[in-house]
Amino acid sequence: MPSRLDFEDDTAHDDRVDRFAIVFCFTVVLVLILVYRWMDSARQANSSRFTTAEFQQQLNAYRRASGSGSLRIDPRLTQAARKHAEWCLATGTLGHEGPDGETFVQRVNAAGYQGSAVTENFAFLASEPTAGELLQAWRSSPGHDAGLKMPATDSGVWVTPTSPSYCVWVSGSRNGPGEVIDP
């Protein structure tokens, strides 16, 4: 017949087993959640909704319809837009000002663009937009819409493939301020 002490030892052992089982199950669930989130983020990164070419095509159609000239994609302006969008994402910052008060003109110059920086549009959206959604968001804001139609020759755009998404578009002019390439 088991003594009272033996019974208490069995209870203590059962409690340790129960705690181990709970911790083990919690750990498995946590690992599964982390793996799912990692796989989901990898899937989202590989299935970007936004394409630069589509945005540029839609933007140029809009600019031509409004009497402005088409813009060329410039990799240096794209680099300036990307630098700012990724910095905003990393720091949770919203707006045109960069680290240490950096302006978009300074970003464009630092990227090596040989022309005049014209304007920058910034958007913070709940999820990664399509090209049409981003263009519509900026068209529906009078200040951003004016920026889209300003005389320029080149542009660059970057959209973080995240939710929320940071979107930056920069334009510049190599022909001098106010000149267009194909009105």
Coordinates of N, CA, C and O in Angstrom, one line a residue:
M1 N 0.8 -1.2 0.0 CA 0.0 0.0 0.0 C 0.9 1.2 0.0 O 1.8 1.3 0.8
P2 N 0.6 2.2 -0.9 CA 1.5 3.4 -0.9 C 1.3 4.3 0.3 O 0.2 4.4 0.8
S3 N 2.4 4.8 0.7 CA 2.3 5.7 1.8 C 1.9 7.1 1.3 O 1.9 7.4 0.1
R4 N 1.5 8.0 2.3 CA 1.1 9.3 1.9 C 2.2 10.1 1.2 O 1.9 10.8 0.3
L5 N 3.4 9.9 1.6 CA 4.6 10.5 1.0 C 4.7 10.1 -0.5 O 4.9 10.9 -1.4
D6 N 4.5 8.8 -0.8 CA 4.5 8.3 -2.2 C 3.4 9.0 -3.0 O 3.7 9.3 -4.1
F7 N 2.3 9.1 -2.4 CA 1.2 9.8 -3.1 C 1.5 11.2 -3.5 O 1.3 11.7 -4.6
E8 N 2.1 11.9 -2.5 CA 2.5 13.3 -2.8 C 3.6 13.4 -3.8 O 3.6 14.3 -4.7
D9 N 4.5 12.5 -3.8 CA 5.5 12.5 -4.9 C 4.9 12.3 -6.3 O 5.3 12.9 -7.2
D10 N 3.9 11.4 -6.4 CA 3.2 11.2 -7.6 C 2.5 12.4 -8.1 O 2.5 12.8 -9.3
T11 N 1.9 13.2 -7.2 CA 1.2 14.4 -7.5 C 2.2 15.5 -8.0 O 2.0 16.1 -9.0
A12 N 3.4 15.6 -7.3 CA 4.4 16.5 -7.7 C 4.9 16.1 -9.1 O 5.1 17.0 -10.0
H13 N 5.1 14.8 -9.3 CA 5.6 14.4 -10.6 C 4.5 14.7 -11.7 O 4.9 15.2 -12.8
D14 N 3.2 14.5 -11.4 CA 2.2 14.8 -12.4 C 2.1 16.3 -12.7 O 1.9 16.7 -13.8
D15 N 2.3 17.1 -11.6 CA 2.3 18.6 -11.9 C 3.4 19.0 -12.8 O 3.3 19.8 -13.7
R16 N 4.6 18.4 -12.6 CA 5.8 18.7 -13.5 C 5.5 18.2 -14.9 O 5.8 18.9 -15.9
V17 N 4.9 17.1 -15.1 CA 4.5 16.6 -16.4 C 3.5 17.5 -17.0 O 3.6 17.9 -18.2
D18 N 2.5 17.9 -16.3 CA 1.4 18.8 -16.8 C 2.1 20.2 -17.2 O 1.7 20.7 -18.3
R19 N 3.0 20.7 -16.4 CA 3.6 22.0 -16.7 C 4.5 21.8 -18.0 O 4.5 22.7 -18.9
F20 N 5.2 20.7 -18.1 CA 6.0 20.5 -19.3 C 5.1 20.4 -20.5 O 5.4 21.0 -21.5
A21 N 4.0 19.7 -20.4 CA 3.1 19.5 -21.5 C 2.5 20.9 -22.0 O 2.4 21.2 -23.2
I22 N 2.2 21.7 -21.0 CA 1.6 23.0 -21.3 C 2.7 23.9 -22.0 O 2.5 24.5 -23.0
V23 N 3.9 23.9 -21.4 CA 5.0 24.7 -22.0 C 5.3 24.2 -23.4 O 5.5 24.9 -24.4
F24 N 5.4 22.8 -23.6 CA 5.7 22.2 -24.9 C 4.6 22.6 -25.9 O 4.9 23.0 -27.0
C25 N 3.3 22.5 -25.5 CA 2.3 22.9 -26.5 C 2.3 24.3 -26.8 O 2.1 24.7 -28.0
F26 N 2.5 25.2 -25.8 CA 2.6 26.6 -26.1 C 3.8 26.9 -27.0 O 3.7 27.7 -28.0
T27 N 4.9 26.3 -26.9 CA 6.1 26.5 -27.7 C 5.8 26.0 -29.1 O 6.1 26.7 -30.1
V28 N 5.1 24.9 -29.3 CA 4.8 24.4 -30.6 C 3.8 25.4 -31.3 O 4.0 25.7 -32.5
V29 N 2.8 25.9 -30.6 CA 1.9 26.8 -31.2 C 2.6 28.1 -31.6 O 2.4 28.6 -32.7
L30 N 3.5 28.6 -30.7 CA 4.3 29.8 -31.0 C 5.1 29.6 -32.3 O 5.2 30.5 -33.1
V31 N 5.8 28.5 -32.4 CA 6.7 28.2 -33.5 C 5.8 28.1 -34.8 O 6.2 28.7 -35.8
L32 N 4.7 27.5 -34.7 CA 3.8 27.4 -35.9 C 3.3 28.8 -36.3 O 3.2 29.1 -37.5
I33 N 3.0 29.7 -35.4 CA 2.6 31.0 -35.7 C 3.7 31.8 -36.4 O 3.5 32.5 -37.4
L34 N 4.9 31.7 -35.8 CA 6.1 32.4 -36.4 C 6.4 31.8 -37.8 O 6.7 32.6 -38.7
V35 N 6.3 30.6 -38.0 CA 6.5 30.0 -39.3 C 5.5 30.5 -40.3 O 5.8 30.9 -41.4
Y36 N 4.2 30.5 -39.9 CA 3.2 31.0 -40.7 C 3.4 32.4 -41.1 O 3.3 32.8 -42.3
R37 N 3.7 33.3 -40.2 CA 4.0 34.7 -40.5 C 5.1 34.9 -41.4 O 5.1 35.7 -42.3
W38 N 6.2 34.1 -41.2 CA 7.4 34.2 -42.0 C 7.0 33.7 -43.5 O 7.4 34.4 -44.4
M39 N 6.3 32.6 -43.6 CA 5.8 32.2 -44.9 C 4.9 33.2 -45.6 O 5.0 33.4 -46.8
D40 N 4.0 33.8 -44.8 CA 3.1 34.8 -45.3 C 3.9 36.0 -45.8 O 3.6 36.6 -46.9
S41 N 4.8 36.5 -45.1 CA 5.6 37.6 -45.5 C 6.4 37.3 -46.7 O 6.6 38.1 -47.6
A42 N 7.0 36.1 -46.8 CA 7.7 35.7 -48.0 C 6.8 35.6 -49.2 O 7.1 36.1 -50.3
R43 N 5.5 35.1 -49.0 CA 4.6 35.1 -50.1 C 4.2 36.5 -50.6 O 4.1 36.8 -51.7
Q44 N 4.0 37.4 -49.6 CA 3.7 38.8 -50.0 C 4.8 39.4 -50.7 O 4.6 40.2 -51.7
A45 N 6.0 39.2 -50.3 CA 7.2 39.8 -51.0 C 7.3 39.3 -52.4 O 7.7 40.0 -53.3
N46 N 6.9 38.1 -52.7 CA 7.0 37.5 -54.0 C 5.7 37.8 -54.8 O 5.7 37.4 -56.0
S47 N 4.7 38.3 -54.3 CA 3.5 38.6 -55.0 C 3.1 40.1 -54.9 O 2.0 40.4 -54.5
S48 N 4.0 40.9 -55.2 CA 3.8 42.4 -55.0 C 2.6 42.8 -55.9 O 2.5 42.4 -57.0
R49 N 1.8 43.7 -55.3 CA 0.6 44.2 -56.0 C 1.0 45.4 -56.9 O 0.4 45.7 -57.8
F50 N 2.1 46.1 -56.5 CA 2.5 47.3 -57.1 C 3.6 47.0 -58.2 O 4.5 46.3 -57.9
T51 N 3.5 47.6 -59.4 CA 4.5 47.5 -60.3 C 4.9 49.0 -60.8 O 4.0 49.8 -61.1
T52 N 6.1 49.3 -60.9 CA 6.6 50.6 -61.3 C 6.2 50.9 -62.7 O 5.7 52.0 -63.0
A53 N 6.3 49.9 -63.6 CA 6.0 50.1 -65.0 C 4.5 50.5 -65.2 O 4.2 51.4 -65.9
E54 N 3.7 49.8 -64.5 CA 2.2 50.1 -64.6 C 1.9 51.5 -64.0 O 1.1 52.2 -64.6
F55 N 2.5 51.8 -62.9 CA 2.3 53.1 -62.3 C 2.8 54.2 -63.3 O 2.1 55.2 -63.5
Q56 N 4.0 54.0 -63.9 CA 4.5 55.0 -64.8 C 3.6 55.2 -66.0 O 3.4 56.3 -66.5
Q57 N 3.1 54.1 -66.5 CA 2.2 54.1 -67.7 C 0.9 54.9 -67.4 O 0.5 55.7 -68.1
Q58 N 0.3 54.6 -66.2 CA -0.9 55.2 -65.8 C -0.7 56.7 -65.5 O -1.5 57.6 -65.8
L59 N 0.5 57.0 -64.8 CA 0.8 58.4 -64.5 C 1.0 59.2 -65.8 O 0.5 60.3 -65.9
N60 N 1.7 58.6 -66.8 CA 2.0 59.4 -68.0 C 0.7 59.6 -68.8 O 0.5 60.7 -69.4
A61 N -0.2 58.6 -68.8 CA -1.5 58.8 -69.4 C -2.3 59.9 -68.8 O -2.9 60.8 -69.4
Y62 N -2.2 60.0 -67.4 CA -2.9 61.0 -66.7 C -2.3 62.4 -67.0 O -3.0 63.4 -67.2
R63 N -1.0 62.4 -67.0 CA -0.3 63.7 -67.2 C -0.6 64.2 -68.7 O -0.8 65.4 -68.8
R64 N -0.6 63.3 -69.6 CA -0.9 63.7 -71.0 C -2.3 64.3 -71.1 O -2.5 65.3 -71.8
A65 N -3.2 63.6 -70.4 CA -4.6 64.1 -70.5 C -4.8 65.4 -69.8 O -5.7 66.1 -70.1
S66 N -3.9 65.7 -68.9 CA -4.0 67.0 -68.2 C -3.1 68.1 -68.8 O -3.0 69.2 -68.2
G67 N -2.5 67.8 -69.9 CA -1.6 68.8 -70.6 C -0.2 68.8 -70.1 O 0.6 69.7 -70.5
S68 N 0.2 67.9 -69.3 CA 1.6 67.8 -68.8 C 2.3 66.8 -69.7 O 1.7 65.9 -70.3
G69 N 3.7 66.8 -69.7 CA 4.4 65.9 -70.5 C 4.7 64.6 -69.8 O 4.5 64.5 -68.6
S70 N 5.0 63.6 -70.6 CA 5.4 62.2 -70.0 C 6.7 62.3 -69.2 O 7.5 63.2 -69.5
L71 N 6.8 61.4 -68.3 CA 8.1 61.3 -67.5 C 8.8 60.0 -67.8 O 8.2 59.0 -68.1
R72 N 10.1 60.1 -67.8 CA 11.0 58.9 -67.9 C 11.3 58.4 -66.5 O 11.5 59.2 -65.6
I73 N 11.4 57.1 -66.3 CA 11.9 56.6 -65.0 C 13.4 56.8 -64.9 O 14.1 56.4 -65.9
D74 N 13.8 57.4 -63.8 CA 15.2 57.6 -63.6 C 15.6 56.8 -62.4 O 15.1 56.9 -61.3
P75 N 16.6 55.9 -62.6 CA 17.0 55.1 -61.5 C 17.5 55.8 -60.2 O 17.4 55.4 -59.1
R76 N 18.1 57.0 -60.4 CA 18.6 57.8 -59.3 C 17.4 58.4 -58.5 O 17.5 58.4 -57.3
L77 N 16.4 58.8 -59.2 CA 15.2 59.2 -58.5 C 14.5 58.1 -57.8 O 14.0 58.2 -56.7
T78 N 14.5 56.9 -58.4 CA 13.9 55.7 -57.8 C 14.7 55.4 -56.5 O 14.2 55.0 -55.5
Q79 N 16.1 55.5 -56.6 CA 16.9 55.3 -55.4 C 16.6 56.2 -54.3 O 16.5 55.8 -53.1
A80 N 16.4 57.5 -54.6 CA 16.0 58.5 -53.6 C 14.7 58.1 -53.0 O 14.5 58.2 -51.7
A81 N 13.7 57.7 -53.8 CA 12.4 57.4 -53.3 C 12.5 56.1 -52.4 O 11.9 56.0 -51.3
R82 N 13.2 55.1 -52.9 CA 13.4 53.9 -52.1 C 14.1 54.2 -50.7 O 13.6 53.6 -49.7
K83 N 15.1 55.0 -50.8 CA 15.8 55.3 -49.5 C 14.9 55.9 -48.5 O 14.9 55.5 -47.3
H84 N 14.0 56.8 -48.9 CA 13.1 57.4 -48.0 C 12.0 56.5 -47.5 O 11.7 56.4 -46.3
A85 N 11.4 55.7 -48.5 CA 10.4 54.8 -48.1 C 10.9 53.8 -47.1 O 10.2 53.5 -46.1
E86 N 12.0 53.2 -47.4 CA 12.6 52.2 -46.5 C 13.0 52.8 -45.1 O 12.8 52.1 -44.1
W87 N 13.5 54.0 -45.1 CA 13.8 54.6 -43.8 C 12.5 54.9 -43.0 O 12.5 54.6 -41.8
C88 N 11.5 55.4 -43.7 CA 10.2 55.6 -43.0 C 9.7 54.3 -42.4 O 9.2 54.2 -41.3
L89 N 9.7 53.2 -43.2 CA 9.3 51.9 -42.8 C 10.1 51.4 -41.5 O 9.5 51.0 -40.5
A90 N 11.4 51.6 -41.6 CA 12.3 51.1 -40.5 C 12.1 51.9 -39.2 O 12.2 51.4 -38.1
T91 N 11.7 53.2 -39.4 CA 11.6 54.1 -38.2 C 10.2 54.4 -37.8 O 9.9 55.0 -36.7
G92 N 9.2 54.0 -38.6 CA 7.8 54.3 -38.3 C 7.5 55.7 -38.5 O 6.6 56.3 -37.9
T93 N 8.3 56.4 -39.3 CA 8.2 57.9 -39.5 C 7.3 58.1 -40.7 O 7.3 57.4 -41.7
L94 N 6.5 59.2 -40.6 CA 5.6 59.6 -41.7 C 6.0 61.0 -42.2 O 6.1 61.8 -41.4
G95 N 6.1 61.2 -43.5 CA 6.3 62.5 -44.0 C 7.5 62.6 -44.9 O 8.2 61.7 -45.3
H96 N 7.8 63.9 -45.3 CA 8.8 64.2 -46.3 C 10.2 64.3 -45.7 O 11.2 64.2 -46.4
E97 N 10.3 64.6 -44.4 CA 11.6 64.9 -43.8 C 12.3 63.5 -43.4 O 11.6 62.6 -42.9
G98 N 13.5 63.5 -43.8 CA 14.3 62.2 -43.5 C 15.1 62.4 -42.3 O 14.9 63.3 -41.4
P99 N 16.1 61.5 -42.1 CA 17.0 61.5 -40.9 C 17.7 62.9 -40.8 O 18.1 63.4 -41.8
D100 N 17.8 63.4 -39.6 CA 18.5 64.7 -39.4 C 17.9 65.8 -40.2 O 18.6 66.7 -40.6
G101 N 16.6 65.8 -40.5 CA 16.0 66.9 -41.2 C 16.2 66.9 -42.7 O 15.9 67.8 -43.4
E102 N 16.7 65.8 -43.3 CA 17.0 65.7 -44.7 C 15.8 65.9 -45.5 O 14.7 65.4 -45.2
T103 N 15.9 66.7 -46.6 CA 14.8 67.0 -47.5 C 14.9 66.1 -48.7 O 15.9 65.5 -49.0
F104 N 13.8 66.1 -49.5 CA 13.8 65.3 -50.7 C 14.8 65.8 -51.7 O 15.4 65.1 -52.5
V105 N 15.1 67.1 -51.7 CA 16.1 67.7 -52.6 C 17.5 67.1 -52.3 O 18.3 66.7 -53.1
Q106 N 17.8 67.1 -51.0 CA 19.0 66.5 -50.5 C 19.2 65.0 -50.9 O 20.2 64.5 -51.3
R107 N 18.0 64.3 -50.8 CA 18.1 62.8 -51.1 C 18.3 62.7 -52.6 O 19.1 61.8 -53.1
V108 N 17.7 63.5 -53.5 CA 17.8 63.4 -54.9 C 19.3 63.8 -55.3 O 19.9 63.1 -56.1
N109 N 19.8 64.8 -54.7 CA 21.2 65.2 -55.0 C 22.2 64.1 -54.5 O 23.1 63.7 -55.2
A110 N 21.9 63.5 -53.3 CA 22.8 62.4 -52.8 C 22.8 61.2 -53.7 O 23.7 60.5 -53.8
A111 N 21.6 61.0 -54.4 CA 21.5 59.8 -55.3 C 22.2 60.1 -56.6 O 22.3 59.2 -57.5
G112 N 22.7 61.3 -56.8 CA 23.5 61.6 -58.1 C 22.6 62.1 -59.2 O 23.1 62.1 -60.4
Y113 N 21.4 62.5 -59.0 CA 20.5 63.0 -60.1 C 21.1 64.3 -60.6 O 21.3 65.3 -59.8
Q114 N 21.3 64.4 -61.9 CA 21.8 65.6 -62.5 C 20.7 66.5 -63.1 O 20.5 66.5 -64.3
G115 N 20.0 67.2 -62.2 CA 18.9 68.0 -62.7 C 18.3 68.7 -61.4 O 18.9 68.6 -60.3
S116 N 17.2 69.3 -61.6 CA 16.5 70.0 -60.5 C 15.5 69.1 -59.9 O 14.6 68.5 -60.7
A117 N 15.5 68.9 -58.6 CA 14.4 68.2 -58.0 C 13.2 69.0 -58.1 O 13.2 70.2 -57.9
V118 N 12.0 68.4 -58.4 CA 10.8 69.2 -58.6 C 9.9 69.0 -57.4 O 9.4 70.0 -56.8
T119 N 9.5 67.8 -57.1 CA 8.5 67.5 -56.1 C 8.6 66.1 -55.6 O 9.2 65.3 -56.2
E120 N 8.0 65.9 -54.4 CA 7.9 64.6 -53.8 C 6.5 64.4 -53.3 O 6.0 65.2 -52.6
N121 N 5.9 63.2 -53.6 CA 4.6 62.8 -53.0 C 4.9 61.7 -52.1 O 5.7 60.8 -52.4
F122 N 4.2 61.7 -50.9 CA 4.4 60.6 -49.9 C 3.0 60.1 -49.5 O 2.1 60.9 -49.4
A123 N 2.9 58.8 -49.4 CA 1.6 58.3 -48.9 C 1.9 57.1 -47.9 O 2.9 56.4 -48.0
F124 N 1.1 57.0 -46.9 CA 1.1 55.9 -45.9 C -0.3 55.3 -46.0 O -1.3 55.8 -45.7
L125 N -0.3 54.0 -46.6 CA -1.5 53.3 -46.8 C -1.6 52.1 -46.0 O -0.6 51.5 -45.6
A126 N -2.8 51.6 -45.7 CA -3.0 50.4 -44.9 C -2.4 49.2 -45.4 O -2.0 48.3 -44.7
S127 N -2.3 49.1 -46.7 CA -1.7 47.9 -47.3 C -1.0 48.3 -48.6 O -1.3 49.4 -49.1
E128 N -0.2 47.4 -49.2 CA 0.4 47.7 -50.5 C -0.6 48.0 -51.5 O -1.5 47.1 -51.8
P129 N -0.6 49.1 -52.2 CA -1.6 49.4 -53.2 C -1.2 48.9 -54.6 O 0.0 48.5 -54.8
T130 N -2.2 48.8 -55.5 CA -1.8 48.6 -56.9 C -1.4 50.0 -57.4 O -1.6 51.0 -56.8
A131 N -0.9 50.0 -58.7 CA -0.5 51.2 -59.3 C -1.7 52.2 -59.4 O -1.6 53.4 -59.1
G132 N -2.8 51.7 -59.8 CA -4.0 52.5 -59.9 C -4.5 53.0 -58.6 O -5.0 54.2 -58.5
E133 N -4.5 52.2 -57.6 CA -4.9 52.7 -56.2 C -4.0 53.8 -55.7 O -4.5 54.8 -55.2
L134 N -2.7 53.7 -55.9 CA -1.8 54.7 -55.5 C -2.0 56.0 -56.3 O -2.1 57.1 -55.7
L135 N -2.1 55.9 -57.6 CA -2.4 57.1 -58.4 C -3.7 57.8 -58.0 O -3.7 59.0 -57.9
Q136 N -4.7 57.0 -57.8 CA -6.0 57.5 -57.4 C -5.9 58.2 -56.0 O -6.5 59.3 -55.8
A137 N -5.2 57.7 -55.1 CA -5.0 58.3 -53.8 C -4.4 59.7 -53.9 O -4.8 60.6 -53.3
W138 N -3.4 59.8 -54.7 CA -2.7 61.1 -54.9 C -3.5 62.0 -55.7 O -3.5 63.2 -55.5
R139 N -4.3 61.5 -56.7 CA -5.1 62.4 -57.5 C -6.3 63.0 -56.7 O -6.7 64.1 -57.0
S140 N -6.7 62.3 -55.7 CA -7.8 62.8 -54.9 C -7.4 63.8 -53.8 O -8.2 64.3 -53.1
S141 N -6.1 64.1 -53.7 CA -5.6 65.1 -52.8 C -5.1 66.3 -53.6 O -4.2 66.1 -54.4
P142 N -5.7 67.5 -53.5 CA -5.3 68.6 -54.4 C -3.8 68.9 -54.4 O -3.2 69.1 -55.5
G143 N -3.1 68.8 -53.2 CA -1.7 69.1 -53.2 C -0.9 68.1 -53.9 O 0.1 68.4 -54.7
H144 N -1.2 66.8 -53.7 CA -0.5 65.7 -54.3 C -0.8 65.7 -55.8 O 0.1 65.4 -56.6
D145 N -2.0 66.0 -56.2 CA -2.4 66.0 -57.6 C -1.6 67.1 -58.3 O -1.1 66.9 -59.4
A146 N -1.5 68.2 -57.7 CA -0.7 69.3 -58.3 C 0.7 68.9 -58.5 O 1.4 69.1 -59.6
G147 N 1.3 68.1 -57.5 CA 2.6 67.6 -57.7 C 2.8 66.6 -58.9 O 3.8 66.6 -59.6
L148 N 1.8 65.8 -59.1 CA 1.8 64.8 -60.2 C 1.8 65.5 -61.5 O 2.4 65.0 -62.5
K149 N 1.3 66.7 -61.6 CA 1.2 67.4 -62.9 C 2.2 68.5 -63.1 O 2.2 69.2 -64.1
M150 N 3.1 68.7 -62.1 CA 4.1 69.7 -62.2 C 5.1 69.4 -63.4 O 5.3 68.3 -63.7
P151 N 5.5 70.5 -64.1 CA 6.5 70.3 -65.2 C 7.7 69.6 -64.7 O 8.4 70.0 -63.8
A152 N 8.1 68.5 -65.4 CA 9.2 67.7 -65.0 C 9.6 66.8 -66.2 O 8.8 66.7 -67.2
T153 N 10.7 66.1 -66.2 CA 11.1 65.2 -67.2 C 11.3 63.7 -66.7 O 11.2 62.8 -67.5
D154 N 11.6 63.6 -65.4 CA 11.9 62.3 -64.9 C 11.2 62.0 -63.6 O 10.7 62.9 -62.9
S155 N 11.1 60.7 -63.2 CA 10.5 60.4 -62.0 C 11.0 59.1 -61.5 O 11.6 58.3 -62.2
G156 N 10.8 58.8 -60.2 CA 11.1 57.6 -59.5 C 10.1 57.3 -58.5 O 9.6 58.2 -57.8
V157 N 9.8 56.1 -58.3 CA 8.7 55.7 -57.3 C 9.2 54.5 -56.5 O 9.9 53.6 -57.1
W158 N 8.8 54.4 -55.3 CA 9.1 53.2 -54.5 C 7.9 53.0 -53.5 O 7.5 53.9 -52.9
V159 N 7.5 51.7 -53.5 CA 6.4 51.3 -52.6 C 6.9 50.1 -51.8 O 7.4 49.1 -52.3
T160 N 6.8 50.2 -50.5 CA 7.2 49.1 -49.6 C 6.2 48.0 -49.8 O 5.0 48.3 -49.6
P161 N 6.6 46.7 -50.0 CA 5.6 45.7 -50.2 C 5.1 45.1 -48.8 O 5.3 44.0 -48.5
T162 N 4.6 46.0 -48.0 CA 4.2 45.7 -46.6 C 2.8 46.2 -46.3 O 2.3 47.0 -47.1
S163 N 2.3 45.8 -45.2 CA 1.1 46.4 -44.6 C 1.4 46.8 -43.2 O 1.7 46.0 -42.4
P164 N 1.3 48.1 -43.0 CA 1.1 49.2 -43.9 C 2.2 49.5 -44.9 O 3.3 48.9 -44.7
S165 N 1.9 50.3 -45.9 CA 2.8 50.5 -47.0 C 3.2 52.0 -47.0 O 2.4 52.9 -46.9
Y166 N 4.5 52.2 -47.2 CA 5.0 53.6 -47.4 C 5.3 53.8 -48.9 O 6.0 53.0 -49.5
C167 N 4.8 54.8 -49.5 CA 4.9 55.1 -50.9 C 5.5 56.5 -51.1 O 5.0 57.5 -50.6
V168 N 6.6 56.5 -52.0 CA 7.2 57.8 -52.2 C 7.4 57.9 -53.7 O 7.9 57.0 -54.4
W169 N 7.1 59.0 -54.3 CA 7.3 59.4 -55.7 C 8.0 60.7 -55.8 O 7.7 61.6 -55.0
V170 N 9.1 60.7 -56.6 CA 9.9 61.9 -56.7 C 10.0 62.3 -58.2 O 10.1 61.4 -59.0
S171 N 9.9 63.6 -58.5 CA 10.1 63.9 -59.9 C 11.2 65.0 -60.0 O 11.5 65.7 -59.0
G172 N 11.8 65.0 -61.1 CA 12.9 66.0 -61.4 C 12.9 66.4 -62.8 O 12.2 65.9 -63.7
S173 N 13.7 67.4 -63.1 CA 13.7 68.0 -64.5 C 15.2 68.1 -64.9 O 15.9 68.9 -64.3
R174 N 15.6 67.5 -66.0 CA 16.9 67.6 -66.5 C 17.0 68.8 -67.5 O 18.1 69.3 -67.8
N175 N 15.9 69.2 -68.0 CA 15.8 70.3 -69.0 C 15.8 71.7 -68.4 O 15.7 72.7 -69.1
G176 N 15.7 71.7 -67.1 CA 15.5 73.0 -66.4 C 14.1 73.1 -65.8 O 13.2 72.4 -66.4
P177 N 13.9 73.8 -64.8 CA 12.5 73.9 -64.2 C 11.5 74.4 -65.2 O 11.8 75.3 -66.0
G178 N 10.4 73.8 -65.2 CA 9.3 74.2 -66.1 C 9.3 73.7 -67.5 O 8.3 73.9 -68.2
E179 N 10.3 73.0 -67.9 CA 10.3 72.4 -69.2 C 9.7 71.0 -69.2 O 9.9 70.3 -68.3
V180 N 9.1 70.7 -70.3 CA 8.5 69.3 -70.4 C 9.1 68.6 -71.7 O 9.5 69.3 -72.6
I181 N 9.0 67.3 -71.7 CA 9.6 66.6 -72.9 C 8.6 66.3 -74.0 O 9.0 66.2 -75.1
D182 N 7.3 66.2 -73.7 CA 6.4 65.9 -74.8 C 5.0 66.4 -74.4 O 4.2 65.6 -74.0
P183 N 4.7 67.7 -74.4 CA 3.4 68.2 -73.9 C 2.2 67.6 -74.7 O 2.4 67.0 -75.7

